[in-house]
Amino acid sequence: MLSGFALCPGLFYDTPAQDGMLSRIRIPGGILDSKQCHAIADIAENYGGGYVDITNRANLQVREIRSGINAAVLEDLQNIGIGSRNFAVDHIRNIMTSPTAGIDPQELIDTRPFVQDWENYIAAHPTLSGLSAKFSVCFDGGGKVSVCDRLNDIMFAAVLIDGRVYFRLYLSVGVKGKPPIDMGIVLLPESCLPVLAALADVYLNYTDPNSRRKLRLRDLLNNLGCERYLQEVEQSLGFKLTPQTSFLEFSPVVVGESVNSKYQHIGIHPQRQPGLFYIGVVLPLGRLESHQMRGLADLAQKYGSGTLRLTPWQNLLLTDISERSLTDVKSEIADLKLDISASNINSGLVACSGKKGCAASATDTKGDALALAKYLETHVSLNHPVHIHFSGCEKSCAQHSHSDITLLGVTLESDNGTFGAYHIYVGDSLRGEAIGDSSQKFGRQLYQYVTVAELPVLLGQMLQTYKIQCRNPDESFGEFVNRYEIAQLQPLFSQVS
């Protein structure tokens, strides 16, 4: 049975939110077929608000649920492969991999089989329900569209060593909010599943099944130490984990993001399969209306392999499109009121559920983000995306890694009462100029208590200044602002009217 202590939403039980009940649908690896898309669109219309939200783990959320989803409907979803076959473990976080797994021309190995193997293992071992619902695993195949920067408890990252593919093991340890750290261990692909099972079993040994707040793996490693934890994993496995030796040459893993790397999937791109292409579609704030989901599913069935791929950047891919069909698919995507341009302001815009969906939020983040996007679309033309993150509180649920610009919702008091406003953070907090407890998470604080009415014009000025004064078209907004002290940026941005 599912633990009554689970705090994260799932498919088989609803979680209260400000706008009704919330149901989360795990999509391992982010891949859905056309039939599954139509079924989920039906759920959103019949039980929810008529839309789905893609999360930063490539899950789907159905919001505004007013009555529980019928048990027979849930069983039908299971029968077509939606949700875990074992509801007891369905609350565990989604398994993450690159949305271009198996089609990325640069990848070292297709990670989709590893995702499916681990999903099957979880379903077959209900004792794993005792782990924190936030237990998270990631497989990165070493391709162009990397997920190595994503926050996960455990990551297997493909590398090439002496012409052979291995996986390097990364674990979440140290300060909260940092990507996992290289353990200096390399594994053959066939060793990944048994090692992952042992990592989970040792973690489970230290987890109190009766505790409401389950121990996070990062906290266990900080207390126990990585060396002892891995020693116990080796005892469980019955063999030693192979360290990376200095005489072996390997292609390094970059845990972090190159300039604009998170948007390299947007637009039309060739696949590793000759003559086929994938198309990255921009979803405003990760939201997909039911009719749009059905329309994209039909496009995938008509022109591609019948599948959609959700991304951790809250967009999606249509795959396996022939070159002769690209023009037709692009036109039909536009008919659905969606776009495939990486320069679209929505491609880099992220917001949490906000005040309408969460009691912790100080602001209507989604509404404010949409208003900002509408303004910027007619006032600023960007060469490539700027990542703008709206967070209604300091928990930063929608985006855990750094953004170019973060807008943190706060409450502002006046003679007329209280209303929402934003603190604005930019660039890299490691320069040491940030103010307050939010600095390490959000960057350097540039402005305080900016009202919602002031926000569009101010952001427009900031982006226009960046566009005019950046060193070259490839310089990101984050790189641009990091060239300046905070005291220099405010007058710089005020120069543009």
Coordinates of C-alpha atoms in Angstrom, one line a residue:
M1 CA 0.0 0.0 0.0
L2 CA 1.1 3.6 -0.6
S3 CA 2.5 5.3 2.5
G4 CA 0.1 7.8 4.0
F5 CA 3.2 10.0 4.6
A6 CA 3.8 10.7 0.9
L7 CA 4.0 14.5 0.5
C8 CA 4.5 14.7 -3.3
P9 CA 1.5 14.4 -5.7
G10 CA 1.0 11.3 -7.8
L11 CA -1.4 9.8 -10.2
F12 CA -3.2 7.5 -7.7
Y13 CA -3.9 10.1 -5.1
D14 CA -4.5 13.8 -5.3
T15 CA -2.7 16.6 -3.5
P16 CA -4.5 19.8 -2.4
A17 CA -3.5 23.0 -4.1
Q18 CA -5.0 26.5 -4.0
D19 CA -6.7 26.0 -7.4
G20 CA -8.1 22.5 -6.6
M21 CA -6.6 19.1 -6.4
L22 CA -3.3 18.4 -8.2
S23 CA -2.4 15.1 -9.9
R24 CA 1.1 14.3 -11.2
I25 CA 1.7 11.8 -13.9
R26 CA 5.2 10.2 -14.1
I27 CA 6.5 9.9 -17.6
P28 CA 9.8 7.9 -17.4
G29 CA 12.3 9.4 -19.8
G30 CA 9.6 11.9 -20.8
I31 CA 8.3 9.8 -23.8
L32 CA 4.6 9.5 -24.6
D33 CA 2.8 7.8 -27.5
S34 CA -0.2 9.3 -29.3
K35 CA -2.7 7.1 -27.5
Q36 CA -1.4 8.1 -24.1
C37 CA -1.5 11.8 -25.1
H38 CA -5.2 11.5 -26.0
A39 CA -6.0 9.7 -22.7
I40 CA -4.2 12.4 -20.7
A41 CA -6.0 15.2 -22.6
D42 CA -9.3 13.5 -21.8
I43 CA -8.4 13.4 -18.1
A44 CA -7.5 17.1 -18.1
E45 CA -10.8 18.0 -19.7
N46 CA -13.1 15.7 -17.7
Y47 CA -11.5 16.2 -14.3
G48 CA -9.2 19.2 -14.4
G49 CA -8.8 22.6 -15.9
G50 CA -8.5 21.5 -19.5
Y51 CA -4.7 21.7 -19.7
V52 CA -1.6 20.0 -18.5
D53 CA 1.7 21.5 -17.2
I54 CA 5.0 20.0 -18.0
T55 CA 7.4 20.1 -15.0
N56 CA 11.1 20.4 -14.7
R57 CA 11.4 16.6 -14.5
A58 CA 9.4 16.1 -17.7
N59 CA 6.4 15.0 -15.7
L60 CA 2.9 16.1 -16.4
Q61 CA 0.6 17.8 -13.9
V62 CA -3.2 18.0 -14.1
R63 CA -4.5 20.9 -12.1
E64 CA -7.8 22.3 -10.9
I65 CA -9.2 18.8 -10.2
R66 CA -12.6 19.1 -8.5
S67 CA -13.5 15.4 -8.1
G68 CA -11.4 12.3 -7.8
I69 CA -10.4 10.5 -10.9
N70 CA -12.5 7.3 -11.3
A71 CA -10.6 4.1 -10.3
A72 CA -11.6 2.4 -13.6
V73 CA -10.1 5.4 -15.5
L74 CA -6.8 5.1 -13.5
E75 CA -6.7 1.4 -14.3
D76 CA -7.2 2.1 -18.0
L77 CA -4.3 4.5 -17.8
Q78 CA -2.1 1.8 -16.3
N79 CA -3.1 -0.5 -19.1
I80 CA -1.8 1.9 -21.7
G81 CA 1.5 2.4 -19.8
I82 CA 0.7 5.6 -17.9
G83 CA 1.9 5.6 -14.3
S84 CA 3.7 2.9 -12.5
R85 CA 2.3 -0.6 -12.7
N86 CA 2.8 -0.6 -8.9
F87 CA 0.9 2.4 -7.4
A88 CA 3.0 2.0 -4.1
V89 CA 6.1 3.4 -5.8
D90 CA 4.4 5.9 -8.2
H91 CA 5.2 8.8 -5.9
I92 CA 9.0 8.4 -6.5
R93 CA 10.4 11.1 -8.7
N94 CA 10.5 10.7 -12.4
I95 CA 13.5 9.0 -14.1
M96 CA 15.3 11.7 -16.1
T97 CA 17.3 11.4 -19.3
S98 CA 18.0 13.6 -22.3
P99 CA 14.9 14.2 -24.4
T100 CA 17.0 13.4 -27.5
A101 CA 18.1 9.9 -26.2
G102 CA 18.5 7.6 -29.2
I103 CA 18.2 10.3 -31.8
D104 CA 21.1 12.7 -30.7
P105 CA 23.8 12.5 -33.4
Q106 CA 26.5 13.2 -30.8
E107 CA 25.4 10.8 -28.0
L108 CA 27.7 8.0 -26.9
I109 CA 24.9 5.6 -25.9
D110 CA 21.1 5.4 -26.0
T111 CA 19.9 5.7 -22.4
R112 CA 16.3 4.8 -23.0
P113 CA 16.8 1.1 -22.1
F114 CA 18.4 2.1 -18.8
V115 CA 15.4 4.3 -18.0
Q116 CA 13.0 1.4 -18.7
D117 CA 15.1 -1.1 -16.8
W118 CA 15.1 1.1 -13.7
E119 CA 11.4 1.8 -14.0
N120 CA 10.7 -2.0 -14.2
Y121 CA 13.0 -2.5 -11.1
I122 CA 11.1 0.1 -9.1
A123 CA 7.7 -1.4 -10.0
A124 CA 9.0 -4.9 -9.0
H125 CA 10.3 -3.7 -5.6
P126 CA 7.6 -1.9 -3.6
T127 CA 9.9 -1.7 -0.6
L128 CA 11.4 1.3 -2.4
S129 CA 8.3 3.2 -1.5
G130 CA 10.0 3.7 1.9
L131 CA 12.5 6.1 0.3
S132 CA 12.0 9.8 0.0
A133 CA 9.5 10.7 -2.7
K134 CA 12.2 13.0 -3.9
F135 CA 14.6 10.2 -4.7
S136 CA 15.8 10.9 -8.2
V137 CA 17.9 9.2 -10.8
C138 CA 19.3 10.4 -14.1
F139 CA 21.0 8.9 -17.1
D140 CA 23.0 11.1 -19.5
G141 CA 24.1 9.6 -22.8
G142 CA 26.8 12.2 -23.5
G143 CA 24.9 13.9 -26.3
K144 CA 24.5 17.5 -27.4
V145 CA 21.3 18.0 -25.3
S146 CA 22.7 17.2 -21.9
V147 CA 20.9 16.8 -18.6
C148 CA 24.0 16.7 -16.5
D149 CA 23.2 20.1 -14.8
R150 CA 19.8 18.8 -13.5
L151 CA 19.6 18.2 -9.8
N152 CA 19.4 14.5 -9.1
D153 CA 20.3 12.2 -6.2
I154 CA 22.2 9.8 -8.5
M155 CA 23.4 10.4 -12.1
F156 CA 25.1 8.0 -14.5
A157 CA 26.9 10.1 -17.2
A158 CA 28.3 8.4 -20.3
V159 CA 32.0 9.0 -21.1
L160 CA 34.3 7.5 -23.7
I161 CA 37.4 5.7 -22.2
D162 CA 39.9 4.2 -24.6
G163 CA 37.3 4.0 -27.3
R164 CA 34.7 2.2 -25.1
V165 CA 31.6 3.7 -23.4
Y166 CA 31.4 3.7 -19.6
F167 CA 29.3 5.6 -17.1
R168 CA 30.7 7.9 -14.4
L169 CA 28.9 7.8 -11.1
Y170 CA 27.7 11.1 -9.6
L171 CA 26.0 11.5 -6.2
S172 CA 24.2 14.4 -4.6
V173 CA 26.3 15.5 -1.6
G174 CA 27.2 18.8 0.0
V175 CA 25.2 22.0 -0.2
K176 CA 21.5 21.9 -1.2
G177 CA 20.8 23.0 -4.8
K178 CA 24.1 21.9 -6.3
P179 CA 24.4 19.3 -9.1
P180 CA 25.6 15.8 -8.1
I181 CA 29.4 15.3 -7.7
D182 CA 31.7 12.9 -9.5
M183 CA 32.6 9.9 -7.3
G184 CA 35.6 9.0 -9.4
I185 CA 34.0 5.7 -10.3
V186 CA 33.4 4.3 -13.8
L187 CA 31.0 1.5 -14.7
L188 CA 30.4 -0.7 -17.6
P189 CA 26.8 -0.1 -19.0
E190 CA 25.7 -3.6 -17.9
S191 CA 26.8 -2.8 -14.3
C192 CA 24.5 0.3 -13.9
L193 CA 21.3 -1.5 -12.9
P194 CA 22.9 -3.7 -10.1
V195 CA 24.9 -0.7 -8.8
L196 CA 21.8 1.5 -8.8
A197 CA 19.8 -1.2 -7.0
A198 CA 22.6 -1.5 -4.3
L199 CA 22.8 2.3 -4.0
A200 CA 19.0 2.4 -3.3
D201 CA 19.1 -0.6 -0.9
V202 CA 21.8 0.9 1.3
Y203 CA 19.9 4.2 1.3
L204 CA 16.8 2.3 2.3
N205 CA 18.7 0.7 5.2
Y206 CA 19.1 4.2 6.7
T207 CA 15.5 5.3 6.1
D208 CA 12.8 5.3 8.8
P209 CA 9.6 3.9 7.1
N210 CA 7.5 5.5 9.9
S211 CA 8.9 9.0 9.4
R212 CA 6.8 11.6 7.8
R213 CA 9.8 13.5 6.5
K214 CA 12.0 11.0 4.8
L215 CA 15.7 11.3 4.9
R216 CA 17.1 12.7 1.6
L217 CA 20.1 10.9 0.1
R218 CA 22.1 14.1 0.2
D219 CA 21.6 14.4 3.9
L220 CA 22.6 10.7 4.4
L221 CA 25.8 11.2 2.5
N222 CA 26.6 14.4 4.3
N223 CA 26.2 12.6 7.7
L224 CA 27.6 9.2 6.8
G225 CA 30.2 10.2 4.3
C226 CA 30.5 9.0 0.7
E227 CA 33.4 6.6 1.4
R228 CA 31.5 4.6 4.0
Y229 CA 28.3 4.7 1.9
L230 CA 30.1 3.3 -1.1
Q231 CA 31.8 0.7 1.0
E232 CA 28.4 -0.6 2.1
V233 CA 27.3 -0.5 -1.5
E234 CA 30.3 -2.7 -2.4
Q235 CA 29.4 -5.1 0.3
S236 CA 25.9 -5.4 -1.0
L237 CA 27.2 -5.9 -4.6
G238 CA 29.9 -8.4 -3.7
F239 CA 32.5 -6.6 -5.9
K240 CA 34.6 -3.5 -5.9
L241 CA 33.5 -0.4 -7.7
T242 CA 36.2 0.6 -10.3
P243 CA 37.9 3.9 -9.8
Q244 CA 38.9 6.1 -12.7
T245 CA 42.7 5.6 -13.1
S246 CA 44.9 8.4 -14.3
F247 CA 46.4 6.5 -17.2
L248 CA 43.1 6.1 -19.0
E249 CA 42.1 8.9 -21.3
F250 CA 38.5 9.8 -21.3
S251 CA 36.1 12.5 -22.6
P252 CA 35.2 14.6 -19.6
V253 CA 31.6 15.2 -18.4
V254 CA 30.7 18.9 -18.1
V255 CA 28.3 19.3 -15.2
G256 CA 26.8 22.6 -15.9
E257 CA 25.6 24.4 -19.0
S258 CA 27.4 26.0 -22.0
V259 CA 25.9 29.2 -23.4
N260 CA 22.2 28.6 -24.3
S261 CA 22.7 24.8 -24.1
K262 CA 19.3 24.3 -22.5
Y263 CA 17.6 25.7 -25.6
Q264 CA 19.6 23.7 -28.2
H265 CA 16.6 21.3 -28.7
I266 CA 14.2 24.1 -29.8
G267 CA 13.6 24.3 -33.5
I268 CA 14.4 21.9 -36.3
H269 CA 17.4 19.5 -35.9
P270 CA 18.8 16.5 -37.8
Q271 CA 18.6 13.2 -36.0
R272 CA 21.3 10.5 -36.0
Q273 CA 18.9 8.5 -38.2
P274 CA 19.6 9.7 -41.9
G275 CA 16.9 11.8 -43.4
L276 CA 14.9 12.3 -40.1
F277 CA 14.6 15.4 -38.0
Y278 CA 13.2 16.3 -34.6
I279 CA 11.3 19.6 -33.9
G280 CA 11.5 21.3 -30.5
V281 CA 8.3 23.1 -29.7
V282 CA 8.0 26.1 -27.3
L283 CA 5.3 25.8 -24.7
P284 CA 4.5 29.0 -22.9
L285 CA 5.3 28.4 -19.2
G286 CA 5.2 24.6 -19.9
R287 CA 1.4 24.7 -20.4
L288 CA -0.3 22.6 -23.0
E289 CA -4.1 23.0 -23.7
S290 CA -5.9 19.7 -24.2
H291 CA -6.7 20.5 -27.8
Q292 CA -3.0 21.3 -28.4
M293 CA -1.9 18.0 -26.9
R294 CA -4.3 16.1 -29.1
G295 CA -3.2 18.1 -32.1
L296 CA 0.5 17.4 -31.5
A297 CA -0.2 13.7 -30.9
D298 CA -2.0 13.6 -34.2
L299 CA 0.9 15.3 -35.9
A300 CA 3.3 12.8 -34.4
Q301 CA 1.1 9.9 -35.6
K302 CA 0.7 11.4 -39.1
Y303 CA 4.3 12.6 -39.8
G304 CA 6.5 10.8 -37.3
S305 CA 6.8 7.8 -35.0
G306 CA 3.7 8.6 -33.0
T307 CA 5.5 9.8 -29.9
L308 CA 6.0 13.1 -28.1
R309 CA 9.0 13.8 -25.8
L310 CA 8.7 16.1 -22.8
T311 CA 11.8 18.0 -21.8
P312 CA 13.1 19.1 -18.3
W313 CA 13.0 22.6 -19.7
Q314 CA 9.2 22.4 -20.0
N315 CA 9.0 22.1 -23.8
L316 CA 8.5 19.1 -26.0
L317 CA 9.9 17.4 -29.1
L318 CA 8.2 15.8 -32.2
T319 CA 10.6 13.2 -33.6
D320 CA 11.3 11.1 -36.7
I321 CA 10.0 13.7 -39.1
S322 CA 11.1 13.3 -42.8
E323 CA 12.6 16.3 -44.5
R324 CA 9.8 16.5 -47.0
S325 CA 7.3 16.8 -44.2
L326 CA 9.0 19.6 -42.2
T327 CA 7.2 22.5 -43.9
D328 CA 3.8 20.9 -43.3
V329 CA 4.5 20.0 -39.7
K330 CA 5.8 23.5 -39.0
S331 CA 2.6 25.0 -40.5
E332 CA 0.4 22.8 -38.4
I333 CA 2.3 23.6 -35.2
A334 CA 1.6 27.3 -35.9
D335 CA -2.1 26.4 -36.5
L336 CA -2.1 25.1 -32.9
K337 CA -0.8 28.6 -31.8
L338 CA 2.6 27.2 -30.8
D339 CA 6.1 28.2 -32.0
I340 CA 9.4 26.5 -32.7
S341 CA 11.7 29.5 -32.5
A342 CA 14.4 29.5 -29.8
S343 CA 14.3 33.3 -29.8
N344 CA 10.7 33.3 -28.6
I345 CA 10.7 34.8 -25.2
N346 CA 8.6 31.9 -23.9
S347 CA 11.3 29.4 -24.7
G348 CA 13.3 30.7 -21.7
L349 CA 10.5 31.7 -19.4
V350 CA 9.7 29.5 -16.3
A351 CA 7.3 30.1 -13.5
C352 CA 6.0 28.1 -10.5
S353 CA 2.2 27.7 -10.0
G354 CA 2.1 31.0 -8.2
K355 CA -0.5 32.4 -5.9
K356 CA -3.5 30.8 -7.7
G357 CA -2.0 27.3 -7.2
C358 CA 0.1 27.6 -4.0
A359 CA -0.5 29.1 -0.6
A360 CA 3.3 29.8 -0.2
S361 CA 3.5 32.1 -3.2
A362 CA 3.5 35.9 -2.7
T363 CA 2.6 36.6 -6.3
D364 CA 0.6 35.4 -9.3
T365 CA 3.8 34.2 -11.1
K366 CA 2.2 32.6 -14.1
G367 CA -0.1 35.6 -14.8
D368 CA 2.8 38.0 -14.3
A369 CA 5.1 36.0 -16.5
L370 CA 2.5 35.8 -19.3
A371 CA 2.0 39.6 -19.1
L372 CA 5.8 40.1 -19.2
A373 CA 6.1 37.9 -22.3
K374 CA 3.3 39.7 -24.1
Y375 CA 5.0 43.0 -23.5
L376 CA 8.5 41.8 -24.4
E377 CA 7.3 40.2 -27.7
T378 CA 6.4 43.6 -29.0
H379 CA 9.2 45.6 -27.5
V380 CA 12.4 43.5 -27.6
S381 CA 13.7 41.2 -30.3
L382 CA 16.3 38.7 -29.0
N383 CA 18.9 36.8 -30.9
H384 CA 18.6 33.8 -28.6
P385 CA 16.8 33.0 -25.3
V386 CA 17.3 34.7 -22.0
H387 CA 16.3 32.4 -19.1
I388 CA 13.8 34.3 -16.9
H389 CA 12.5 32.5 -13.8
F390 CA 9.5 33.6 -11.7
S391 CA 9.4 32.1 -8.2
G392 CA 6.6 32.9 -5.9
C393 CA 8.7 32.1 -2.8
E394 CA 12.3 31.0 -1.9
K395 CA 11.6 27.3 -2.4
S396 CA 12.2 27.7 -6.1
C397 CA 10.0 24.8 -7.1
A398 CA 9.9 25.4 -10.8
Q399 CA 13.6 25.8 -11.4
H400 CA 16.4 24.7 -9.1
S401 CA 19.4 25.8 -11.1
H402 CA 20.6 29.4 -11.8
S403 CA 18.8 31.5 -14.3
D404 CA 19.9 34.6 -16.2
I405 CA 17.2 36.6 -14.4
T406 CA 15.3 35.4 -11.4
L407 CA 12.2 37.3 -10.1
L408 CA 11.5 36.3 -6.5
G409 CA 7.9 37.1 -5.3
V410 CA 7.7 39.1 -2.1
T411 CA 4.9 40.9 -0.2
L412 CA 5.0 44.7 -0.2
E413 CA 3.1 46.7 2.4
S414 CA 1.7 50.1 1.7
D415 CA -1.0 52.5 3.2
N416 CA -3.5 50.8 0.9
G417 CA -2.7 47.2 2.2
T418 CA -0.3 44.5 1.0
F419 CA 0.4 43.4 -2.6
G420 CA 2.9 41.3 -4.5
A421 CA 6.2 42.6 -5.8
Y422 CA 9.5 41.2 -7.0
H423 CA 13.2 41.2 -6.0
I424 CA 15.3 40.8 -9.2
Y425 CA 18.5 38.7 -9.2
V426 CA 20.9 38.4 -12.1
G427 CA 23.9 36.4 -13.1
D428 CA 26.2 34.4 -10.9
S429 CA 26.1 34.6 -7.1
L430 CA 29.7 33.4 -6.8
R431 CA 30.9 36.9 -7.4
G432 CA 30.1 37.6 -3.8
E433 CA 28.0 40.7 -4.2
A434 CA 24.6 39.2 -3.5
I435 CA 22.4 40.3 -0.7
G436 CA 20.3 38.2 1.7
D437 CA 19.7 34.5 2.2
S438 CA 18.5 34.0 -1.4
S439 CA 21.8 35.0 -3.0
Q440 CA 23.3 31.5 -3.5
K441 CA 20.2 30.2 -5.1
F442 CA 19.1 33.0 -7.3
G443 CA 22.3 35.1 -8.2
R444 CA 23.2 38.7 -7.4
Q445 CA 20.4 40.9 -6.2
L446 CA 19.9 43.9 -8.6
Y447 CA 16.6 45.4 -7.6
Q448 CA 14.2 45.2 -4.6
Y449 CA 10.4 45.5 -4.4
V450 CA 9.7 46.1 -8.1
T451 CA 6.0 46.3 -8.5
V452 CA 4.1 44.2 -11.1
A453 CA 3.3 47.3 -13.0
E454 CA 6.9 48.4 -13.2
L455 CA 8.2 45.0 -14.2
P456 CA 7.7 44.8 -18.0
V457 CA 9.3 48.2 -18.8
L458 CA 12.3 47.5 -16.5
L459 CA 12.9 44.0 -17.9
G460 CA 12.5 45.5 -21.4
Q461 CA 15.2 48.0 -20.6
M462 CA 17.5 45.3 -19.2
L463 CA 17.2 43.1 -22.3
Q464 CA 17.5 46.0 -24.8
T465 CA 20.7 47.1 -23.0
Y466 CA 22.1 43.6 -23.2
K467 CA 21.2 43.3 -26.9
I468 CA 22.9 46.6 -27.8
Q469 CA 26.0 46.2 -25.6
C470 CA 26.8 42.4 -25.6
R471 CA 30.3 41.6 -26.9
N472 CA 29.0 39.2 -29.6
P473 CA 25.7 37.5 -30.5
D474 CA 26.8 34.4 -28.6
E475 CA 27.3 36.1 -25.3
S476 CA 24.5 35.1 -22.9
F477 CA 22.8 37.5 -20.6
G478 CA 24.4 35.9 -17.6
E479 CA 27.8 36.3 -19.1
F480 CA 27.0 39.9 -20.0
V481 CA 25.9 40.9 -16.5
N482 CA 28.8 39.0 -14.8
R483 CA 31.2 41.5 -16.5
Y484 CA 29.8 44.3 -14.4
E485 CA 29.6 45.1 -10.7
I486 CA 26.0 45.5 -9.4
A487 CA 26.7 49.2 -8.8
Q488 CA 27.4 49.5 -12.5
L489 CA 24.4 47.6 -13.8
Q490 CA 21.7 49.8 -12.4
P491 CA 22.8 53.0 -14.2
L492 CA 23.7 51.0 -17.3
F493 CA 20.1 49.6 -17.6
S494 CA 18.5 52.9 -16.9
Q495 CA 20.2 54.5 -20.0
V496 CA 17.9 52.8 -22.4
S497 CA 14.4 54.3 -22.6

